[in-house]
Amino acid sequence: MTAEPAATGDRHRSALHHQHDGHSLDEWLHTVLRIDDLGPNDEVPVGLQRFVFACLVLLNAAMVFDAAALNVALPAILDALGGDIETVQWVASARSLAFAVFLLPAGRLGDMIGYRRTSIFGGVFFAVATVVAALAPGPAVLIIARSAQGIGAAFIAPSIVGLTARLFGAGRRGGVFGVLIAVLAIAGGLAPFFGGVLTETVSWRAIFVITASLTIVAIVGLALAPQGLDPPRRDAYRPDVVGIAVLATAVLATQLGLIEGDRIGWFPWSIGLLVVGVAVGVAVVARETRRPDGLVDAELLSNRILLGSLLAKAITSFGFYGVALYIVLFLEGAMGLSPIEVGLVMLIPAVVAVVVSPLVGRALTDANSRWFLLVGLLLCSTGVLVLAIVEDTSSPGRHVIPGLLLNAIGYCVAAVPTKVAPLNALADRLHGRASALMSMSSKLWAGFGVAVTAALFHVYSGGHARDAVVGAGLDGIVGADDIEGCLGVNSVNECVDDLAAQSPAVADVADETVDAIALTFESTIFSTFLTIGVATLIASAGVFWLTKPAP
């Protein structure tokens, strides 16, 4: 970027002088940012760079805050809107899955009409959906609003990358993206704590209010930016409607089968849905790899390094997102921590992750990326196994924080090479499609990580609940279904009071019922996390084999 001529400073001072004379914000922006001088191929003025980049950072920070803060509020949402633990799982995963389905077509639309336009469209869509979520009268509306948020976020995410690349020259992009990642890491780290504070002192709805407010400010700023930031429109974009619909069908069928298996019955309905989801998913890959403009590129899927990175994404997502959700539910429901206390617990690994990620980035080379992947996956899996031995009588520092730290550090150590290694192993012309595929798979696995953890949780919780009922001498007074219905709620004591209101005999064994619920939760967490931890350890060996360099 060359320095601005001396006349620019005079122009800036003149503009500020006129602003104080009563000129409108729009006129001031046109003068200070030299909007009238900007053409599609001209160098972007420094003032405009900073203004638009600030809007992009704010927009991305809003999305990160919404995602990271909401986990802490999930028990309070369940308590306020009603529903069960399946409701929590849908609220937690709906946004990620919708994001994954629409990410690739949204990115291609940005290529066609310009990323400023798609970022504004996505921002408006995201803001409206967030307002609906804030006003949701029941769980169904909230889940639909979360899905709509995912669609809006799918248009925002590639737009932020594309527009930032257009704003800054190649020599400055590394530093700029570093600033963006650092800001977002800080936002993601602080969000659980502030989410807990808002939930406990105001309402869980305040999280959505703040998210919507930040989004609106950002899109207003982007709307004031010049249209010259967008390249000339290319040929009309024809979205692959059939491909999107088929992919959405595969995702929805799989998610329904995993989350709702305990409610609708594992056989034949849930197993049938899983078979349909897998079959349709295979059909998506087969169809899209044969199309020149398909969602999946056949050439990408022939690269072992990319396949290994995709598998690593799956492992870290299974070992991170689903585990984090259930740890939050356990901390509040079984250990009795407040939302603020849970936010503080979740803040510790987030802060460590902010420190670890740039260190990994500086130490990473082509030669050691495979080993970084292995170490990261092993740490992540070990963290899950440590979390498996949590007890309702434990202090957070005994098992929870050490397990979360191992998990978060492992996630960061593995995440950096999954971004870099595939790009180094592929031709430049495939980088855009590879990045989009990695982003889509990351969000899909995040949603499926919650769903698979949910399925395992339901499979194990029934048997553990029956054992707890018999062990506490509650047989004939409290049923296993009653115990399962109190898992993951905001207040176990309130849940037991509700049971006592329906059956007075429960009041006489209230303490025993609370202990049975805690024991069931603890045992189910152990069985679920042990399964995930062992599975991810085994899968780590597959990643190490796939990423072996060619002779």
XYZ file of C-alpha atoms in Angstrom, residues 4-458:
455
model
C -1.319 8.878 0.606
C -0.313 12.161 -1.017
C 0.053 15.200 1.192
C -3.177 16.615 -0.191
C -5.039 13.823 1.538
C -4.271 15.196 4.979
C -5.556 18.633 3.894
C -8.663 16.972 2.526
C -9.210 15.143 5.836
C -8.791 18.332 7.871
C -11.139 20.176 5.552
C -13.703 17.418 5.847
C -13.574 17.491 9.630
C -13.980 21.269 9.562
C -17.065 20.965 7.372
C -18.441 18.251 9.612
C -18.462 20.644 12.526
C -20.296 23.121 10.279
C -23.266 20.715 10.252
C -22.631 18.392 7.319
C -24.427 15.017 7.507
C -22.709 11.739 8.355
C -23.204 10.558 4.780
C -21.481 13.637 3.352
C -18.669 13.349 5.889
C -18.095 9.704 4.941
C -17.985 10.574 1.256
C -15.411 13.288 1.931
C -13.142 11.712 4.544
C -13.149 8.231 2.990
C -12.840 9.566 -0.597
C -15.801 7.427 -1.623
C -16.485 9.503 -4.723
C -12.956 8.784 -5.982
C -13.207 5.019 -5.582
C -13.543 2.863 -8.652
C -13.650 -0.943 -8.800
C -9.965 -1.204 -9.722
C -8.577 1.740 -7.719
C -6.475 1.476 -4.621
C -8.695 1.512 -1.526
C -8.073 4.583 0.681
C -6.700 3.970 4.167
C -9.688 5.583 5.882
C -12.101 3.360 4.022
C -10.015 0.270 4.773
C -10.169 0.913 8.495
C -13.852 1.834 8.533
C -15.053 -1.204 6.571
C -12.681 -3.582 8.358
C -14.006 -2.347 11.712
C -17.535 -3.140 10.493
C -16.450 -6.632 9.426
C -14.767 -7.298 12.779
C -17.900 -6.135 14.608
C -20.121 -8.331 12.436
C -17.984 -11.417 13.007
C -17.660 -10.669 16.718
C -21.471 -10.579 16.955
C -21.710 -14.071 15.458
C -18.989 -15.427 17.741
C -20.568 -13.850 20.825
C -23.959 -15.347 19.991
C -22.552 -18.843 19.533
C -20.218 -18.870 22.555
C -22.475 -17.083 25.055
C -25.584 -19.141 24.412
C -24.240 -22.473 25.723
C -24.110 -21.094 29.249
C -27.723 -19.946 28.954
C -29.181 -23.225 27.660
C -30.422 -24.541 31.036
C -32.137 -21.189 31.707
C -33.724 -21.290 28.231
C -35.033 -24.779 28.919
C -36.398 -23.622 32.260
C -38.116 -20.577 30.719
C -39.531 -22.034 27.505
C -40.099 -25.629 28.547
C -39.088 -28.715 26.625
C -36.524 -31.359 27.435
C -32.877 -32.132 26.880
C -33.594 -32.852 23.187
C -34.762 -29.233 22.908
C -31.401 -28.051 24.252
C -29.596 -30.164 21.667
C -31.620 -28.715 18.791
C -31.037 -25.146 19.991
C -27.307 -25.851 20.297
C -26.865 -27.453 16.857
C -29.466 -25.841 14.560
C -27.340 -22.820 13.644
C -24.217 -24.820 12.770
C -26.109 -27.249 10.534
C -27.964 -24.538 8.601
C -24.676 -22.678 8.222
C -23.009 -25.760 6.731
C -25.812 -26.391 4.203
C -25.785 -22.844 2.806
C -22.095 -21.946 3.084
C -20.885 -23.065 -0.356
C -23.745 -21.553 -2.398
C -23.471 -18.337 -0.357
C -19.761 -18.121 -1.116
C -20.381 -18.569 -4.830
C -23.061 -15.890 -4.765
C -20.514 -13.532 -3.216
C -18.125 -14.296 -6.080
C -20.867 -13.311 -8.535
C -22.422 -10.158 -7.061
C -19.792 -8.925 -4.597
C -19.047 -9.633 -0.957
C -20.227 -6.276 0.346
C -23.708 -7.001 -0.981
C -23.816 -10.551 0.381
C -22.469 -9.428 3.774
C -25.257 -6.844 4.038
C -27.881 -9.381 2.966
C -26.538 -11.983 5.389
C -26.288 -9.405 8.173
C -29.896 -8.302 7.728
C -31.056 -11.936 7.648
C -28.987 -12.734 10.739
C -30.218 -9.654 12.644
C -33.900 -10.352 11.919
C -33.489 -13.999 12.960
C -31.720 -12.894 16.155
C -34.560 -10.525 17.048
C -37.048 -13.368 16.520
C -34.907 -15.568 18.792
C -34.929 -12.858 21.475
C -38.736 -12.718 21.347
C -39.305 -16.479 20.967
C -42.396 -17.556 22.951
C -41.492 -21.236 22.803
C -38.747 -23.699 21.859
C -40.036 -24.345 18.312
C -39.766 -20.667 17.339
C -36.313 -20.457 18.931
C -35.035 -23.486 16.987
C -36.401 -22.070 13.708
C -34.803 -18.699 14.490
C -31.479 -20.388 15.244
C -31.637 -22.155 11.871
C -32.317 -18.811 10.187
C -29.329 -17.353 12.007
C -27.225 -20.097 10.445
C -28.405 -19.155 6.958
C -27.513 -15.509 7.559
C -24.135 -16.478 9.014
C -23.421 -18.583 5.908
C -23.622 -15.440 3.779
C -21.570 -13.402 6.242
C -18.588 -15.720 6.802
C -17.188 -15.943 3.236
C -18.034 -12.280 2.686
C -15.789 -11.238 5.572
C -12.848 -13.150 4.090
C -13.500 -11.978 0.528
C -14.072 -8.331 1.409
C -11.037 -8.191 3.696
C -8.892 -9.605 0.887
C -10.268 -6.913 -1.464
C -9.583 -4.139 1.040
C -5.930 -4.971 1.694
C -3.036 -5.826 -0.564
C -1.399 -9.244 -0.461
C 1.504 -7.980 1.662
C -0.791 -6.815 4.468
C -3.404 -9.576 4.523
C -1.526 -11.844 6.914
C -1.331 -9.176 9.585
C -4.916 -8.075 9.029
C -6.279 -11.608 9.302
C -4.135 -12.060 12.399
C -5.863 -9.062 13.986
C -9.244 -10.458 12.956
C -8.536 -13.884 14.468
C -7.177 -12.344 17.683
C -10.240 -10.153 18.151
C -12.564 -13.059 17.496
C -10.632 -15.317 19.875
C -10.977 -12.716 22.609
C -14.692 -12.304 21.850
C -15.187 -16.062 21.943
C -13.226 -16.332 25.179
C -15.128 -13.597 27.005
C -18.559 -14.545 25.656
C -19.283 -17.436 28.073
C -18.609 -15.206 31.073
C -20.724 -12.325 29.799
C -23.381 -14.795 28.700
C -23.503 -16.070 32.277
C -23.676 -12.546 33.683
C -26.513 -11.561 31.342
C -28.420 -14.781 32.012
C -28.176 -14.412 35.789
C -28.680 -10.649 36.114
C -30.959 -9.765 33.190
C -32.222 -12.621 31.003
C -30.959 -15.090 28.440
C -32.849 -12.977 25.896
C -30.325 -10.174 26.479
C -27.693 -12.275 24.678
C -29.752 -12.066 21.485
C -30.480 -8.367 22.029
C -26.755 -7.546 22.205
C -26.005 -9.783 19.212
C -28.712 -8.077 17.122
C -27.534 -4.599 18.168
C -23.919 -5.268 17.175
C -25.068 -6.770 13.871
C -27.277 -3.798 13.016
C -24.470 -1.303 13.703
C -22.125 -3.318 11.464
C -24.513 -3.620 8.512
C -25.400 0.078 8.672
C -21.695 0.829 8.370
C -21.314 -1.565 5.437
C -24.336 -0.026 3.744
C -22.655 3.383 3.953
C -19.530 2.008 2.273
C -19.260 2.539 -1.492
C -20.603 0.073 -4.016
C -17.214 0.298 -5.700
C -15.935 -2.215 -3.151
C -17.933 -4.829 -5.050
C -16.489 -5.969 -8.372
C -18.672 -5.696 -11.473
C -21.455 -8.269 -11.410
C -20.649 -11.451 -13.286
C -23.080 -13.768 -15.009
C -26.305 -14.388 -13.150
C -25.813 -16.887 -10.347
C -27.882 -20.065 -10.621
C -27.830 -21.793 -7.259
C -27.887 -25.568 -7.278
C -31.307 -25.775 -5.632
C -31.473 -29.550 -5.988
C -28.029 -29.998 -4.425
C -28.896 -27.709 -1.510
C -32.234 -29.481 -0.945
C -30.648 -32.935 -1.057
C -27.847 -31.887 1.320
C -30.389 -30.342 3.718
C -32.428 -33.566 3.606
C -29.373 -35.657 4.471
C -28.415 -33.360 7.353
C -31.954 -33.159 8.762
C -32.589 -36.909 8.544
C -29.290 -37.691 10.276
C -29.872 -35.096 12.971
C -33.424 -36.303 13.614
C -32.263 -39.880 13.894
C -29.499 -39.035 16.364
C -31.292 -36.551 18.626
C -34.835 -37.935 18.600
C -33.977 -41.630 18.848
C -34.988 -41.855 22.496
C -38.329 -40.175 21.816
C -39.453 -41.855 18.576
C -37.793 -45.218 19.184
C -34.449 -46.379 17.873
C -35.936 -49.101 15.702
C -37.310 -48.746 13.113
C -37.739 -44.954 13.021
C -34.434 -43.589 14.239
C -32.289 -46.244 12.530
C -34.345 -45.721 9.375
C -33.690 -41.976 9.461
C -29.971 -42.563 9.920
C -29.918 -44.944 6.945
C -31.768 -42.372 4.842
C -29.409 -39.604 5.950
C -26.273 -41.594 5.096
C -27.706 -42.802 1.768
C -28.735 -39.302 0.729
C -25.346 -37.952 1.859
C -23.569 -40.461 -0.383
C -25.899 -39.434 -3.208
C -24.963 -35.775 -2.638
C -21.261 -36.528 -2.970
C -21.791 -38.716 -6.040
C -23.990 -36.103 -7.739
C -21.925 -33.045 -6.904
C -18.562 -34.537 -7.875
C -19.910 -35.122 -11.410
C -21.019 -31.503 -11.866
C -18.549 -28.835 -13.014
C -20.180 -26.368 -10.615
C -21.042 -28.895 -7.909
C -20.771 -28.355 -4.177
C -17.999 -30.990 -3.877
C -14.932 -31.305 -6.103
C -13.835 -34.857 -6.972
C -10.210 -33.754 -7.282
C -10.224 -32.592 -3.664
C -11.470 -35.917 -2.359
C -8.537 -37.732 -3.978
C -6.021 -35.861 -1.832
C -4.973 -37.826 1.270
C -3.831 -34.744 3.199
C -7.231 -33.122 2.723
C -9.045 -36.315 3.724
C -6.873 -36.571 6.839
C -7.634 -32.958 7.719
C -11.361 -33.578 7.249
C -11.158 -36.564 9.589
C -9.215 -34.466 12.107
C -11.972 -31.840 11.932
C -14.503 -34.538 12.734
C -12.493 -35.798 15.718
C -11.959 -32.362 17.254
C -15.600 -31.394 16.697
C -16.893 -34.598 18.287
C -14.490 -34.158 21.178
C -15.137 -30.458 21.672
C -18.624 -29.171 20.826
C -20.799 -31.967 22.170
C -18.588 -32.406 25.219
C -18.638 -28.666 26.000
C -22.455 -28.594 25.855
C -22.889 -31.473 28.290
C -20.239 -30.150 30.654
C -22.176 -26.870 30.872
C -25.386 -28.793 31.582
C -23.590 -30.896 34.217
C -22.003 -27.896 35.923
C -25.330 -26.125 36.296
C -27.654 -29.089 36.706
C -25.648 -31.569 38.812
C -22.965 -29.438 40.497
C -25.256 -26.466 41.114
C -23.027 -23.721 39.703
C -24.608 -20.429 38.672
C -24.427 -19.209 35.050
C -21.753 -16.680 36.054
C -19.655 -19.388 37.719
C -20.030 -21.622 34.666
C -18.962 -18.705 32.478
C -15.815 -18.273 34.561
C -15.001 -21.985 34.307
C -15.421 -21.923 30.517
C -13.398 -18.699 30.289
C -10.185 -20.343 31.535
C -9.637 -22.759 28.604
C -10.762 -20.055 26.158
C -8.049 -17.668 27.386
C -5.428 -20.411 27.165
C -6.555 -21.158 23.609
C -6.027 -17.502 22.655
C -2.414 -17.810 23.793
C -1.738 -21.247 22.279
C -3.098 -20.681 18.751
C -0.556 -18.048 17.593
C 2.309 -20.040 19.145
C 1.262 -23.095 17.120
C 0.969 -20.963 14.000
C 4.546 -19.694 14.366
C 5.984 -23.157 15.093
C 4.112 -24.987 12.331
C 5.980 -26.127 9.204
C 5.186 -28.577 6.424
C 7.565 -31.053 8.022
C 5.964 -31.055 11.465
C 2.287 -30.448 10.642
C 1.519 -34.179 10.761
C 2.962 -34.433 14.261
C 1.105 -31.324 15.401
C -2.099 -32.969 14.200
C -1.366 -36.157 16.131
C -0.395 -34.363 19.349
C -3.436 -32.113 19.147
C -5.829 -35.006 18.612
C -4.281 -37.012 21.457
C -4.567 -34.046 23.824
C -8.177 -33.479 22.786
C -9.048 -37.136 23.347
C -7.240 -37.207 26.687
C -9.190 -34.145 27.785
C -12.454 -35.952 27.023
C -11.328 -38.961 29.086
C -10.420 -36.704 32.032
C -13.848 -35.040 31.817
C -15.458 -38.490 31.865
C -14.567 -38.943 35.539
C -16.321 -35.792 36.814
C -18.469 -36.204 39.908
C -21.300 -34.032 41.187
C -19.327 -33.601 44.428
C -16.132 -32.554 42.620
C -14.874 -29.007 42.585
C -14.485 -27.530 39.074
C -10.705 -27.496 39.542
C -10.495 -31.217 40.212
C -11.522 -32.704 36.873
C -13.481 -30.134 34.873
C -10.897 -27.398 34.356
C -7.964 -29.800 33.701
C -10.093 -31.735 31.194
C -11.286 -28.563 29.476
C -7.722 -27.233 29.303
C -6.405 -30.403 27.663
C -9.359 -30.417 25.295
C -8.990 -26.746 24.318
C -5.214 -26.913 23.870
C -5.554 -30.061 21.772
C -8.251 -28.434 19.660
C -6.003 -25.441 18.948
C -2.900 -27.530 18.238
C -4.863 -29.666 15.743
C -6.967 -26.857 14.253
C -4.083 -24.797 12.862
C -2.554 -27.591 10.699
C -6.025 -28.602 9.430
C -6.217 -25.126 7.893
C -2.666 -24.944 6.567
C -1.731 -28.506 5.529
C -4.457 -28.979 2.865
C -3.578 -25.659 1.204
C 0.107 -26.585 1.082
C -0.768 -29.964 -0.453
C -3.079 -28.615 -3.179
C -2.632 -26.501 -6.277
C -3.434 -22.793 -5.898
C -6.491 -23.100 -8.146
C -8.070 -25.477 -5.597
C -7.494 -23.337 -2.499
C -10.853 -21.576 -2.580
C -12.847 -24.781 -2.965
C -10.728 -26.576 -0.368
C -11.243 -23.783 2.186
C -14.986 -23.793 1.557
C -15.157 -27.578 1.920
C -13.165 -27.444 5.174
C -15.416 -24.695 6.557
C -18.563 -26.589 5.592
C -17.309 -29.840 7.112
C -16.267 -28.023 10.296
C -19.794 -26.707 10.845
C -21.399 -30.012 9.888
C -19.218 -31.892 12.356
C -19.926 -29.297 15.052
C -23.663 -29.979 14.687
C -23.193 -33.722 14.373
C -20.826 -33.677 17.353
C -23.697 -32.432 19.491
C -26.087 -34.935 17.888
C -23.831 -37.984 18.302
C -23.100 -37.019 21.906
C -26.869 -36.678 22.407
C -27.503 -40.117 20.929
C -24.899 -41.728 23.173
C -26.253 -39.828 26.166
C -29.777 -41.156 25.541
